[in-house]
Coordinates of N, CA, C and O in Angstrom, one line a residue:
X1 N 67.3 36.4 -41.2 CA 67.7 35.6 -42.3 C 69.2 35.4 -42.2 O 70.0 36.1 -42.1
X2 N 69.5 33.9 -42.4 CA 70.9 33.6 -42.3 C 71.2 32.7 -43.5 O 70.4 31.9 -43.9
X3 N 72.5 32.8 -44.0 CA 73.0 31.8 -45.0 C 74.1 31.2 -44.5 O 75.0 31.8 -44.0
X4 N 74.1 29.8 -44.4 CA 75.2 29.1 -43.9 C 75.9 28.1 -45.0 O 75.2 27.4 -45.4
X5 N 77.1 28.6 -45.2 CA 77.8 27.8 -46.3 C 78.7 26.8 -45.7 O 79.2 26.9 -44.5
X6 N 78.9 25.6 -46.4 CA 79.7 24.6 -45.9 C 80.3 23.9 -47.3 O 79.8 24.1 -48.3
X7 N 81.3 23.0 -46.9 CA 81.7 22.1 -47.9 C 83.2 22.4 -48.4 O 83.8 21.7 -49.2
X8 N 83.8 23.5 -48.0 CA 85.0 23.9 -48.5 C 86.1 22.9 -47.8 O 85.8 22.1 -47.0
X9 N 87.4 23.0 -48.3 CA 88.4 22.2 -47.7 C 89.7 22.3 -48.7 O 89.8 23.1 -49.6
X10 N 90.6 21.3 -48.4 CA 91.8 21.2 -49.1 C 91.7 20.0 -50.1 O 91.4 18.9 -49.7
X11 N 92.0 20.2 -51.3 CA 91.9 19.2 -52.3 C 93.0 19.3 -53.3 O 93.6 20.4 -53.6
X12 N 93.4 18.1 -53.9 CA 94.4 18.3 -54.9 C 93.9 18.6 -56.3 O 92.8 18.5 -56.5
X13 N 94.7 19.2 -57.1 CA 94.3 19.6 -58.5 C 93.7 18.3 -59.1 O 94.2 17.2 -59.0
X14 N 92.6 18.5 -59.8 CA 92.0 17.5 -60.5 C 90.8 16.8 -59.6 O 90.0 16.1 -60.2
X15 N 90.8 17.3 -58.4 CA 89.8 16.8 -57.4 C 88.5 17.5 -57.6 O 88.2 18.3 -58.3
X16 N 87.5 17.1 -56.7 CA 86.2 17.6 -56.7 C 85.8 17.9 -55.2 O 86.3 17.5 -54.2
X17 N 84.9 19.0 -55.1 CA 84.3 19.5 -53.8 C 83.0 19.8 -54.1 O 82.5 20.3 -55.2
X18 N 82.0 19.8 -53.1 CA 80.7 20.2 -53.4 C 80.3 21.1 -52.2 O 80.5 20.8 -51.0
X19 N 80.0 22.4 -52.5 CA 79.6 23.3 -51.5 C 78.1 23.4 -51.4 O 77.5 23.2 -52.4
X20 N 77.8 23.7 -50.2 CA 76.2 23.9 -49.9 C 76.0 25.1 -49.2 O 76.9 25.7 -48.5
X21 N 74.9 25.8 -49.4 CA 74.5 27.0 -48.7 C 73.0 26.8 -48.5 O 72.2 26.9 -49.4
X22 N 72.7 26.9 -47.1 CA 71.3 26.9 -46.7 C 70.8 28.2 -46.1 O 71.6 28.7 -45.4
X23 N 69.7 28.6 -46.6 CA 69.0 29.8 -46.0 C 68.1 29.5 -45.0 O 67.3 28.5 -45.1
X24 N 68.1 30.3 -43.9 CA 67.1 30.0 -42.8 C 66.5 31.3 -42.3 O 67.2 32.4 -42.4
X25 N 65.5 31.3 -41.6 CA 64.8 32.5 -41.0 C 63.5 32.7 -41.6 O 63.0 32.0 -42.4
X26 N 63.0 33.9 -41.5 CA 61.7 34.3 -41.8 C 61.8 34.8 -43.3 O 62.4 35.9 -43.6
X27 N 61.3 34.1 -44.3 CA 61.5 34.4 -45.7 C 60.1 34.2 -46.3 O 59.4 33.2 -46.1
X28 N 59.8 35.1 -47.4 CA 58.7 35.0 -48.2 C 59.0 34.1 -49.4 O 58.3 33.3 -49.8
X29 N 60.2 34.6 -50.0 CA 60.5 33.9 -51.2 C 62.1 34.0 -51.5 O 62.5 35.0 -50.9
X30 N 62.7 33.1 -52.1 CA 64.2 33.1 -52.5 C 64.2 33.3 -54.0 O 63.7 32.4 -54.7
X31 N 64.7 34.4 -54.5 CA 64.7 34.5 -56.0 C 66.1 34.0 -56.5 O 66.4 32.8 -56.2
X32 N 66.9 34.7 -57.0 CA 68.3 34.2 -57.6 C 69.1 33.9 -56.4 O 69.1 34.5 -55.4
X33 N 70.0 32.7 -56.6 CA 71.0 32.4 -55.6 C 72.3 32.2 -56.5 O 72.3 32.0 -57.6
X34 N 73.4 32.5 -55.8 CA 74.7 32.3 -56.5 C 75.9 32.1 -55.6 O 75.8 32.2 -54.4
X35 N 76.9 31.8 -56.2 CA 78.2 31.6 -55.7 C 79.2 32.6 -56.2 O 79.2 32.8 -57.4
X36 N 79.9 33.3 -55.3 CA 81.0 34.2 -55.6 C 82.3 33.7 -55.0 O 82.3 32.8 -54.1
X37 N 83.5 34.1 -55.5 CA 84.8 33.7 -54.8 C 85.7 35.0 -54.9 O 85.7 35.9 -55.6
X38 N 86.5 35.0 -53.8 CA 87.5 36.0 -53.7 C 88.8 35.4 -53.3 O 89.0 34.8 -52.3
X39 N 89.8 35.4 -54.3 CA 91.1 34.8 -54.1 C 92.0 35.8 -53.3 O 91.6 37.1 -53.3
X40 N 93.1 35.5 -53.0 CA 94.0 36.4 -52.3 C 94.4 37.6 -53.1 O 94.8 37.5 -54.2
X41 N 94.2 38.7 -52.6 CA 94.4 40.0 -53.2 C 93.6 40.4 -54.4 O 94.0 41.2 -55.2
X42 N 92.4 39.6 -54.4 CA 91.6 39.8 -55.7 C 90.3 40.4 -55.3 O 89.8 40.2 -54.0
X43 N 89.4 40.8 -56.1 CA 88.1 41.3 -55.8 C 87.2 40.0 -55.8 O 87.6 38.9 -56.3
X44 N 86.0 40.2 -55.3 CA 85.0 39.1 -55.3 C 84.3 39.1 -56.6 O 83.7 40.1 -57.1
X45 N 84.4 37.9 -57.3 CA 83.7 37.8 -58.5 C 82.6 36.7 -58.5 O 82.7 35.7 -57.8
X46 N 81.8 36.8 -59.5 CA 80.7 35.8 -59.7 C 81.3 34.5 -60.2 O 82.1 34.6 -61.2
X47 N 80.9 33.3 -59.6 CA 81.3 32.2 -60.1 C 80.1 31.5 -61.0 O 80.3 31.0 -62.0
X48 N 78.9 31.5 -60.3 CA 77.7 31.0 -60.9 C 76.5 31.4 -60.2 O 76.5 31.7 -59.1
X49 N 75.4 31.5 -61.0 CA 74.0 31.9 -60.4 C 73.0 31.1 -61.0 O 73.1 30.5 -62.1
X50 N 71.9 31.0 -60.2 CA 70.8 30.3 -60.7 C 69.5 31.0 -60.2 O 69.4 31.5 -59.1
X51 N 68.6 30.9 -61.1 CA 67.2 31.7 -60.8 C 66.4 30.6 -60.1 O 66.7 29.4 -60.0
X52 N 65.3 31.2 -59.6 CA 64.3 30.2 -59.0 C 63.8 29.2 -59.9 O 63.6 28.1 -59.5
X53 N 63.8 29.5 -61.2 CA 63.3 28.5 -62.2 C 64.5 27.7 -62.9 O 64.3 27.0 -63.8
X54 N 65.6 27.8 -62.1 CA 66.8 26.9 -62.5 C 67.6 27.3 -63.8 O 68.2 26.5 -64.4
X55 N 67.3 28.6 -64.2 CA 68.2 29.1 -65.3 C 69.6 29.5 -64.7 O 69.6 30.0 -63.6
X56 N 70.6 29.0 -65.3 CA 71.9 29.1 -64.7 C 72.8 30.1 -65.6 O 72.6 30.3 -66.8
X57 N 73.9 30.6 -64.9 CA 74.9 31.4 -65.6 C 76.3 31.2 -64.9 O 76.3 30.9 -63.7
X58 N 77.3 31.0 -65.8 CA 78.6 30.7 -65.2 C 79.7 31.6 -65.7 O 79.6 32.1 -66.8
X59 N 80.7 31.8 -64.8 CA 81.9 32.6 -65.3 C 82.6 31.6 -66.4 O 82.6 30.4 -66.2
X60 N 83.2 32.2 -67.3 CA 83.9 31.5 -68.3 C 84.9 30.5 -67.7 O 85.1 29.4 -68.3
X61 N 85.6 31.0 -66.7 CA 86.7 30.1 -66.0 C 86.2 28.8 -65.6 O 87.0 28.0 -65.3
X62 N 85.0 28.7 -65.3 CA 84.4 27.5 -64.6 C 83.4 26.7 -65.5 O 83.0 25.5 -65.1
X63 N 83.1 27.2 -66.6 CA 82.2 26.5 -67.5 C 82.7 25.1 -67.9 O 83.8 24.9 -68.2
X64 N 81.8 24.0 -67.7 CA 82.1 22.7 -67.9 C 82.8 22.0 -66.8 O 83.0 20.8 -66.9
X65 N 83.1 22.6 -65.8 CA 83.9 22.1 -64.5 C 82.9 22.2 -63.4 O 82.9 21.3 -62.6
X66 N 82.2 23.3 -63.2 CA 81.3 23.6 -62.0 C 79.8 23.4 -62.5 O 79.5 23.9 -63.6
X67 N 79.0 23.0 -61.6 CA 77.6 22.9 -61.8 C 76.9 23.5 -60.5 O 77.0 23.0 -59.4
X68 N 76.0 24.4 -60.8 CA 75.2 25.1 -59.7 C 73.9 24.4 -59.8 O 73.3 24.2 -60.8
X69 N 73.2 24.2 -58.6 CA 71.9 23.7 -58.5 C 71.3 24.1 -57.1 O 71.9 24.7 -56.4
X70 N 70.0 24.0 -57.1 CA 69.3 24.4 -56.0 C 68.2 23.5 -55.6 O 67.5 22.8 -56.5
X71 N 67.8 23.4 -54.4 CA 66.6 22.7 -53.9 C 65.7 23.7 -53.3 O 66.1 24.1 -52.0
X72 N 64.6 24.0 -53.9 CA 63.8 25.1 -53.3 C 63.1 24.7 -52.0 O 62.8 25.6 -51.2
X73 N 62.9 23.5 -51.9 CA 62.2 23.0 -50.8 C 63.1 23.1 -49.6 O 62.6 23.2 -48.4
X74 N 64.3 22.9 -49.8 CA 65.3 23.1 -48.6 C 66.0 24.4 -48.6 O 66.9 24.6 -47.7
X75 N 65.6 25.3 -49.4 CA 66.2 26.7 -49.5 C 67.8 26.7 -49.5 O 68.4 27.4 -48.9
X76 N 68.2 25.8 -50.4 CA 69.7 25.4 -50.4 C 70.1 25.6 -51.8 O 69.4 25.0 -52.7
X77 N 71.4 26.1 -52.0 CA 72.0 26.1 -53.3 C 73.3 25.3 -53.2 O 74.0 25.3 -52.1
X78 N 73.7 24.6 -54.2 CA 74.9 23.7 -54.3 C 75.8 24.2 -55.3 O 75.4 24.8 -56.4
X79 N 77.1 23.9 -55.2 CA 78.0 24.2 -56.2 C 79.0 22.9 -56.3 O 79.7 22.7 -55.4
X80 N 78.7 22.1 -57.4 CA 79.6 20.9 -57.6 C 80.8 21.4 -58.4 O 80.7 22.0 -59.4
X81 N 81.9 21.1 -57.8 CA 83.3 21.6 -58.5 C 84.1 20.4 -58.8 O 84.5 19.7 -57.9
X82 N 84.3 20.2 -60.2 CA 85.1 19.2 -60.6 C 86.3 19.7 -61.3 O 86.3 20.8 -61.7
X83 N 87.3 18.8 -61.5 CA 88.4 19.2 -62.2 C 89.1 20.5 -61.6 O 89.5 21.4 -62.4
X84 N 89.1 20.5 -60.4 CA 89.6 21.8 -59.6 C 91.1 22.0 -60.0 O 92.0 21.1 -60.3
X85 N 91.4 23.3 -60.1 CA 92.7 23.8 -60.4 C 93.2 24.8 -59.3 O 92.4 25.4 -58.6
X86 N 94.5 24.8 -59.2 CA 95.0 25.8 -58.2 C 94.5 27.1 -58.2 O 94.3 27.8 -57.2
X87 N 94.2 27.6 -59.5 CA 93.6 29.0 -59.6 C 92.1 29.1 -59.0 O 91.6 30.2 -59.0
X88 N 91.5 28.1 -58.6 CA 90.2 28.1 -58.1 C 90.3 28.3 -56.6 O 89.3 28.5 -55.9
X89 N 91.5 28.3 -56.1 CA 91.7 28.6 -54.6 C 91.2 30.0 -54.3 O 91.5 31.0 -54.9
X90 N 90.3 29.9 -53.4 CA 89.6 31.3 -52.9 C 88.7 31.0 -51.7 O 88.5 29.9 -51.4
X91 N 88.2 32.1 -51.2 CA 87.0 31.9 -50.2 C 85.7 32.1 -51.1 O 85.6 33.0 -52.0
X92 N 84.9 31.1 -51.0 CA 83.6 31.0 -51.7 C 82.5 31.4 -50.8 O 82.3 31.0 -49.7
X93 N 81.8 32.5 -51.5 CA 80.5 33.1 -50.7 C 79.4 32.8 -51.3 O 79.3 32.9 -52.7
X94 N 78.2 32.4 -50.8 CA 77.0 32.3 -51.4 C 76.2 33.6 -51.1 O 76.4 34.2 -50.2
X95 N 75.3 33.8 -52.1 CA 74.4 35.0 -52.0 C 73.0 34.6 -52.5 O 72.9 33.8 -53.3
X96 N 72.0 35.2 -51.8 CA 70.7 35.0 -52.2 C 69.8 36.2 -52.1 O 70.1 37.0 -51.3
X97 N 69.1 36.3 -53.1 CA 68.1 37.5 -53.2 C 66.8 37.1 -52.5 O 66.2 36.2 -53.0
X98 N 66.6 37.5 -51.3 CA 65.5 37.1 -50.5 C 64.5 38.2 -50.3 O 64.9 39.3 -49.9
X99 N 63.2 37.7 -50.5 CA 62.1 38.7 -50.2 C 61.5 38.3 -48.8 O 61.0 37.0 -48.7
X100 N 61.3 39.1 -48.0 CA 60.7 38.9 -46.7 C 59.3 39.6 -46.8 O 59.0 40.5 -47.6
X101 N 58.3 39.1 -46.0 CA 57.0 39.5 -46.0 C 56.9 41.1 -45.9 O 57.5 41.5 -45.0
X102 N 56.3 41.6 -46.7 CA 56.0 43.1 -46.7 C 57.3 44.0 -46.7 O 57.3 45.1 -46.3
X103 N 58.3 43.3 -47.3 CA 59.5 44.0 -47.5 C 60.2 43.8 -49.0 O 59.8 42.7 -49.5
X104 N 60.8 44.7 -49.5 CA 61.4 44.5 -50.8 C 62.5 43.5 -50.8 O 63.0 43.2 -49.7
X105 N 62.7 42.8 -51.8 CA 63.9 41.9 -52.0 C 65.2 42.5 -51.6 O 65.5 43.7 -52.0
X106 N 66.1 41.8 -51.0 CA 67.4 42.2 -50.6 C 68.5 41.1 -50.7 O 68.1 40.0 -50.7
X107 N 69.7 41.4 -50.9 CA 70.8 40.4 -51.0 C 71.3 40.0 -49.6 O 71.6 40.9 -48.8
X108 N 71.4 38.8 -49.4 CA 72.0 38.3 -48.1 C 73.2 37.4 -48.6 O 73.1 36.6 -49.5
X109 N 74.2 37.5 -47.7 CA 75.5 36.8 -48.0 C 75.7 35.7 -46.9 O 75.5 36.0 -45.7
X110 N 76.4 34.6 -47.4 CA 76.9 33.7 -46.4 C 78.2 34.1 -45.9 O 78.7 35.0 -46.3
X111 N 78.8 33.3 -44.9 CA 79.9 33.7 -44.2 C 81.2 33.4 -45.0 O 82.3 33.8 -44.6
X112 N 81.2 32.6 -46.0 CA 82.4 32.2 -46.7 C 82.8 30.8 -46.4 O 82.9 30.5 -45.1
X113 N 83.3 30.1 -47.3 CA 83.9 28.8 -47.0 C 85.2 28.7 -47.9 O 85.1 29.0 -49.1
X114 N 86.3 28.3 -47.3 CA 87.6 28.3 -48.0 C 87.9 27.1 -48.8 O 87.7 26.0 -48.3
X115 N 88.2 27.3 -50.1 CA 88.7 26.2 -50.9 C 90.0 26.4 -51.3 O 90.5 27.5 -51.8
X116 N 90.9 25.4 -51.0 CA 92.4 25.4 -51.4 C 92.6 24.2 -52.2 O 92.3 23.1 -51.9
X117 N 93.2 24.5 -53.4 CA 93.5 23.5 -54.4 C 95.1 23.4 -54.6 O 95.7 24.5 -55.0
X118 N 95.7 22.3 -54.1 CA 97.1 22.2 -54.2 C 97.5 21.6 -55.5 O 96.8 20.8 -56.2
X119 N 98.7 22.0 -56.0 CA 99.0 21.5 -57.3 C 100.0 20.2 -57.1 O 100.3 19.7 -56.1

């Protein structure tokens, strides 16, 4: 199982970016999916998560600006980021709780995609 994240880049404050993360490989089901971020010298924190039934949860710092969504048919999770601020600068990682046939569910991480917001 692999998670491939994409969509990061350099953007000015107030701009937008859309991150994507696609899961591939042998999977029975994908449960919760989410995005985390790790800024320079900081710990990795939850940005947003979404259940298979599309219930969402957001960090207070991104509420009203970021939107998480998923396409179950494509095994993909998205993060639409609007009104970006310099403090959003970080490496963004996707995570998925994946169940493989005859195995318990486990967390898988993508490789990270860098987002830089200039002031």
